[in-house]
Amino acid sequence: DQQVKQNSPSLSVQEGRISILNCDYTNSMFDYFLWYKKYPAEGPTFLISISSIKDKNEDGRFTVFLNKSAKHLSLHIVPSQPGDSAVYFCAASLYNQGGKLIFGQGTELSVKP
Amino acid sequence: GAGVSQSPRYKVAKRGQDVALRCDPISGHVSLFWYQQALGQGPEFLTYFQNEAQLDKSGLPSDRFFAERPEGSVSTLKIQRTQQEDSAVYLCASSLVSIGTGAYGNTIYFGEGSWLTVV
């Protein structure tokens, strides 16, 4: 039972364009959502997060949108850069279980020069 | 070092062998987590420690998996009688704050992982 799903295993984008990574979840009790970035042979690193009481959070080139009614969130990267090429994981947590993260399967982003 | 350190980085074990994976969290970090990441999947929660207390072990897949953190710093994940399905990357993560106080992801730091292959 996959509570957090990333249905696109890979995405290829041209440098300078927008990258949109999508994530769906099933548990309406999730109260915090995060995006992690992972390079090969490294551990995941935190990228951006959003609380369930918000619908948008922005940090530089990265914006996360949350649509609670659709149980859907997305990560927008504008403009995309070759250094953004990595695997991106969506994750969610329940109230007061912030470190116990439920991850999606990941989307591999390739940004081509 | 400044980050979460895991050893060994790579381990090949014969089926039935016992393995021990070590995690050195960031100094002073209260919370420690173990995750298992199978090939092509996202990390899956295994267990959580607050200092030396193992408060959640709901993700451990079987009684062959055992984790400890006796002095509240270094942690060891032990897998007994390894099976091929145990092949995965085992990620350790630590956080300065406790899970009950809202240890959200931006406070959690992951190690590079221990890659286990069972043959």
PDB file of N, CA, C and O in Angstrom, chain B residues 43-72:
ATOM      1  N   PRO B  43      13.234   5.465   0.193  1.00  0.00           N
ATOM      2  CA  PRO B  43      13.588   4.929   1.509  1.00  0.00           C
ATOM      3  C   PRO B  43      12.340   4.561   2.300  1.00  0.00           C
ATOM      4  O   PRO B  43      11.317   5.239   2.218  1.00  0.00           O
ATOM      5  N   GLU B  44      12.451   3.481   3.074  1.00  0.00           N
ATOM      6  CA  GLU B  44      11.357   3.053   3.954  1.00  0.00           C
ATOM      7  C   GLU B  44      11.849   3.040   5.392  1.00  0.00           C
ATOM      8  O   GLU B  44      12.912   2.491   5.694  1.00  0.00           O
ATOM      9  N   PHE B  45      11.037   3.621   6.257  1.00  0.00           N
ATOM     10  CA  PHE B  45      11.375   3.732   7.676  1.00  0.00           C
ATOM     11  C   PHE B  45      11.531   2.349   8.308  1.00  0.00           C
ATOM     12  O   PHE B  45      10.714   1.449   8.093  1.00  0.00           O
ATOM     13  N   LEU B  46      12.597   2.201   9.095  1.00  0.00           N
ATOM     14  CA  LEU B  46      12.803   0.971   9.851  1.00  0.00           C
ATOM     15  C   LEU B  46      12.585   1.185  11.339  1.00  0.00           C
ATOM     16  O   LEU B  46      11.775   0.504  11.979  1.00  0.00           O
ATOM     17  N   THR B  47      13.341   2.150  11.910  1.00  0.00           N
ATOM     18  CA  THR B  47      13.297   2.308  13.350  1.00  0.00           C
ATOM     19  C   THR B  47      13.787   3.688  13.751  1.00  0.00           C
ATOM     20  O   THR B  47      14.464   4.372  12.983  1.00  0.00           O
ATOM     21  N   TYR B  48      13.427   4.096  14.993  1.00  0.00           N
ATOM     22  CA  TYR B  48      13.756   5.417  15.502  1.00  0.00           C
ATOM     23  C   TYR B  48      14.251   5.316  16.943  1.00  0.00           C
ATOM     24  O   TYR B  48      13.670   4.610  17.767  1.00  0.00           O
ATOM     25  N   PHE B  49      15.320   6.062  17.213  1.00  0.00           N
ATOM     26  CA  PHE B  49      15.854   6.180  18.568  1.00  0.00           C
ATOM     27  C   PHE B  49      15.789   7.634  19.020  1.00  0.00           C
ATOM     28  O   PHE B  49      16.112   8.546  18.255  1.00  0.00           O
ATOM     29  N   GLN B  50      15.406   7.815  20.263  1.00  0.00           N
ATOM     30  CA  GLN B  50      15.575   9.109  20.920  1.00  0.00           C
ATOM     31  C   GLN B  50      16.611   8.866  22.014  1.00  0.00           C
ATOM     32  O   GLN B  50      16.337   8.179  22.997  1.00  0.00           O
ATOM     33  N   ASN B  51      17.793   9.418  21.816  1.00  0.00           N
ATOM     34  CA  ASN B  51      18.945   9.067  22.650  1.00  0.00           C
ATOM     35  C   ASN B  51      19.133   7.545  22.603  1.00  0.00           C
ATOM     36  O   ASN B  51      19.203   6.981  21.528  1.00  0.00           O
ATOM     37  N   GLU B  52      19.158   6.872  23.735  1.00  0.00           N
ATOM     38  CA  GLU B  52      19.399   5.422  23.704  1.00  0.00           C
ATOM     39  C   GLU B  52      18.109   4.618  23.626  1.00  0.00           C
ATOM     40  O   GLU B  52      18.146   3.396  23.451  1.00  0.00           O
ATOM     41  N   ALA B  53      16.983   5.282  23.717  1.00  0.00           N
ATOM     42  CA  ALA B  53      15.701   4.587  23.737  1.00  0.00           C
ATOM     43  C   ALA B  53      15.172   4.358  22.323  1.00  0.00           C
ATOM     44  O   ALA B  53      15.026   5.307  21.537  1.00  0.00           O
ATOM     45  N   GLN B  54      14.859   3.111  22.037  1.00  0.00           N
ATOM     46  CA  GLN B  54      14.266   2.768  20.737  1.00  0.00           C
ATOM     47  C   GLN B  54      12.759   2.943  20.871  1.00  0.00           C
ATOM     48  O   GLN B  54      12.070   2.067  21.412  1.00  0.00           O
ATOM     49  N   LEU B  55      12.244   4.046  20.389  1.00  0.00           N
ATOM     50  CA  LEU B  55      10.845   4.392  20.590  1.00  0.00           C
ATOM     51  C   LEU B  55       9.913   3.841  19.505  1.00  0.00           C
ATOM     52  O   LEU B  55       8.707   3.777  19.714  1.00  0.00           O
ATOM     53  N   ASP B  56      10.465   3.495  18.383  1.00  0.00           N
ATOM     54  CA  ASP B  56       9.612   2.998  17.294  1.00  0.00           C
ATOM     55  C   ASP B  56      10.433   2.016  16.473  1.00  0.00           C
ATOM     56  O   ASP B  56      11.465   2.388  15.932  1.00  0.00           O
ATOM     57  N   LYS B  57       9.976   0.792  16.424  1.00  0.00           N
ATOM     58  CA  LYS B  57      10.644  -0.203  15.576  1.00  0.00           C
ATOM     59  C   LYS B  57       9.622  -0.873  14.664  1.00  0.00           C
ATOM     60  O   LYS B  57       9.808  -2.008  14.238  1.00  0.00           O
ATOM     61  N   SER B  58       8.578  -0.124  14.368  1.00  0.00           N
ATOM     62  CA  SER B  58       7.475  -0.678  13.594  1.00  0.00           C
ATOM     63  C   SER B  58       7.851  -1.038  12.157  1.00  0.00           C
ATOM     64  O   SER B  58       7.169  -1.834  11.526  1.00  0.00           O
ATOM     65  N   GLY B  59       8.937  -0.463  11.640  1.00  0.00           N
ATOM     66  CA  GLY B  59       9.310  -0.718  10.262  1.00  0.00           C
ATOM     67  C   GLY B  59      10.268  -1.879  10.065  1.00  0.00           C
ATOM     68  O   GLY B  59      10.546  -2.263   8.926  1.00  0.00           O
ATOM     69  N   LEU B  60      10.772  -2.443  11.130  1.00  0.00           N
ATOM     70  CA  LEU B  60      11.699  -3.570  10.990  1.00  0.00           C
ATOM     71  C   LEU B  60      10.951  -4.738  10.344  1.00  0.00           C
ATOM     72  O   LEU B  60       9.921  -5.169  10.856  1.00  0.00           O
ATOM     73  N   PRO B  61      11.457  -5.265   9.224  1.00  0.00           N
ATOM     74  CA  PRO B  61      10.682  -6.242   8.439  1.00  0.00           C
ATOM     75  C   PRO B  61      10.539  -7.606   9.077  1.00  0.00           C
ATOM     76  O   PRO B  61       9.599  -8.331   8.738  1.00  0.00           O
ATOM     77  N   SER B  62      11.461  -7.983   9.937  1.00  0.00           N
ATOM     78  CA  SER B  62      11.347  -9.294  10.584  1.00  0.00           C
ATOM     79  C   SER B  62      12.190  -9.291  11.851  1.00  0.00           C
ATOM     80  O   SER B  62      12.930  -8.348  12.119  1.00  0.00           O
ATOM     81  N   ASP B  63      12.065 -10.388  12.608  1.00  0.00           N
ATOM     82  CA  ASP B  63      12.864 -10.469  13.839  1.00  0.00           C
ATOM     83  C   ASP B  63      14.335 -10.762  13.546  1.00  0.00           C
ATOM     84  O   ASP B  63      15.142 -10.876  14.463  1.00  0.00           O
ATOM     85  N   ARG B  64      14.708 -10.841  12.272  1.00  0.00           N
ATOM     86  CA  ARG B  64      16.127 -10.971  11.946  1.00  0.00           C
ATOM     87  C   ARG B  64      16.834  -9.608  12.019  1.00  0.00           C
ATOM     88  O   ARG B  64      18.053  -9.548  12.003  1.00  0.00           O
ATOM     89  N   PHE B  65      16.025  -8.546  12.070  1.00  0.00           N
ATOM     90  CA  PHE B  65      16.576  -7.200  12.104  1.00  0.00           C
ATOM     91  C   PHE B  65      16.555  -6.687  13.545  1.00  0.00           C
ATOM     92  O   PHE B  65      15.526  -6.751  14.229  1.00  0.00           O
ATOM     93  N   PHE B  66      17.688  -6.141  13.946  1.00  0.00           N
ATOM     94  CA  PHE B  66      17.827  -5.654  15.313  1.00  0.00           C
ATOM     95  C   PHE B  66      18.681  -4.395  15.288  1.00  0.00           C
ATOM     96  O   PHE B  66      19.696  -4.346  14.609  1.00  0.00           O
ATOM     97  N   ALA B  67      18.271  -3.379  16.029  1.00  0.00           N
ATOM     98  CA  ALA B  67      19.040  -2.141  16.074  1.00  0.00           C
ATOM     99  C   ALA B  67      19.261  -1.747  17.513  1.00  0.00           C
ATOM    100  O   ALA B  67      18.425  -2.016  18.386  1.00  0.00           O
ATOM    101  N   GLU B  68      20.391  -1.111  17.756  1.00  0.00           N
ATOM    102  CA  GLU B  68      20.693  -0.647  19.100  1.00  0.00           C
ATOM    103  C   GLU B  68      21.459   0.654  19.050  1.00  0.00           C
ATOM    104  O   GLU B  68      22.120   0.971  18.056  1.00  0.00           O
ATOM    105  N   ARG B  69      21.381   1.377  20.170  1.00  0.00           N
ATOM    106  CA  ARG B  69      22.097   2.646  20.310  1.00  0.00           C
ATOM    107  C   ARG B  69      22.387   2.793  21.810  1.00  0.00           C
ATOM    108  O   ARG B  69      21.840   3.666  22.487  1.00  0.00           O
ATOM    109  N   PRO B  70      23.244   1.953  22.332  1.00  0.00           N
ATOM    110  CA  PRO B  70      23.378   1.776  23.786  1.00  0.00           C
ATOM    111  C   PRO B  70      23.775   3.028  24.566  1.00  0.00           C
ATOM    112  O   PRO B  70      23.377   3.168  25.721  1.00  0.00           O
ATOM    113  N   GLU B  71      24.554   3.917  23.971  1.00  0.00           N
ATOM    114  CA  GLU B  71      25.008   5.090  24.703  1.00  0.00           C
ATOM    115  C   GLU B  71      24.428   6.381  24.141  1.00  0.00           C
ATOM    116  O   GLU B  71      24.905   7.472  24.465  1.00  0.00           O
ATOM    117  N   GLY B  72      23.446   6.231  23.286  1.00  0.00           N
ATOM    118  CA  GLY B  72      22.776   7.412  22.764  1.00  0.00           C
ATOM    119  C   GLY B  72      23.542   8.143  21.678  1.00  0.00           C
ATOM    120  O   GLY B  72      23.182   9.267  21.329  1.00  0.00           O
TER     121      GLY B  72
END
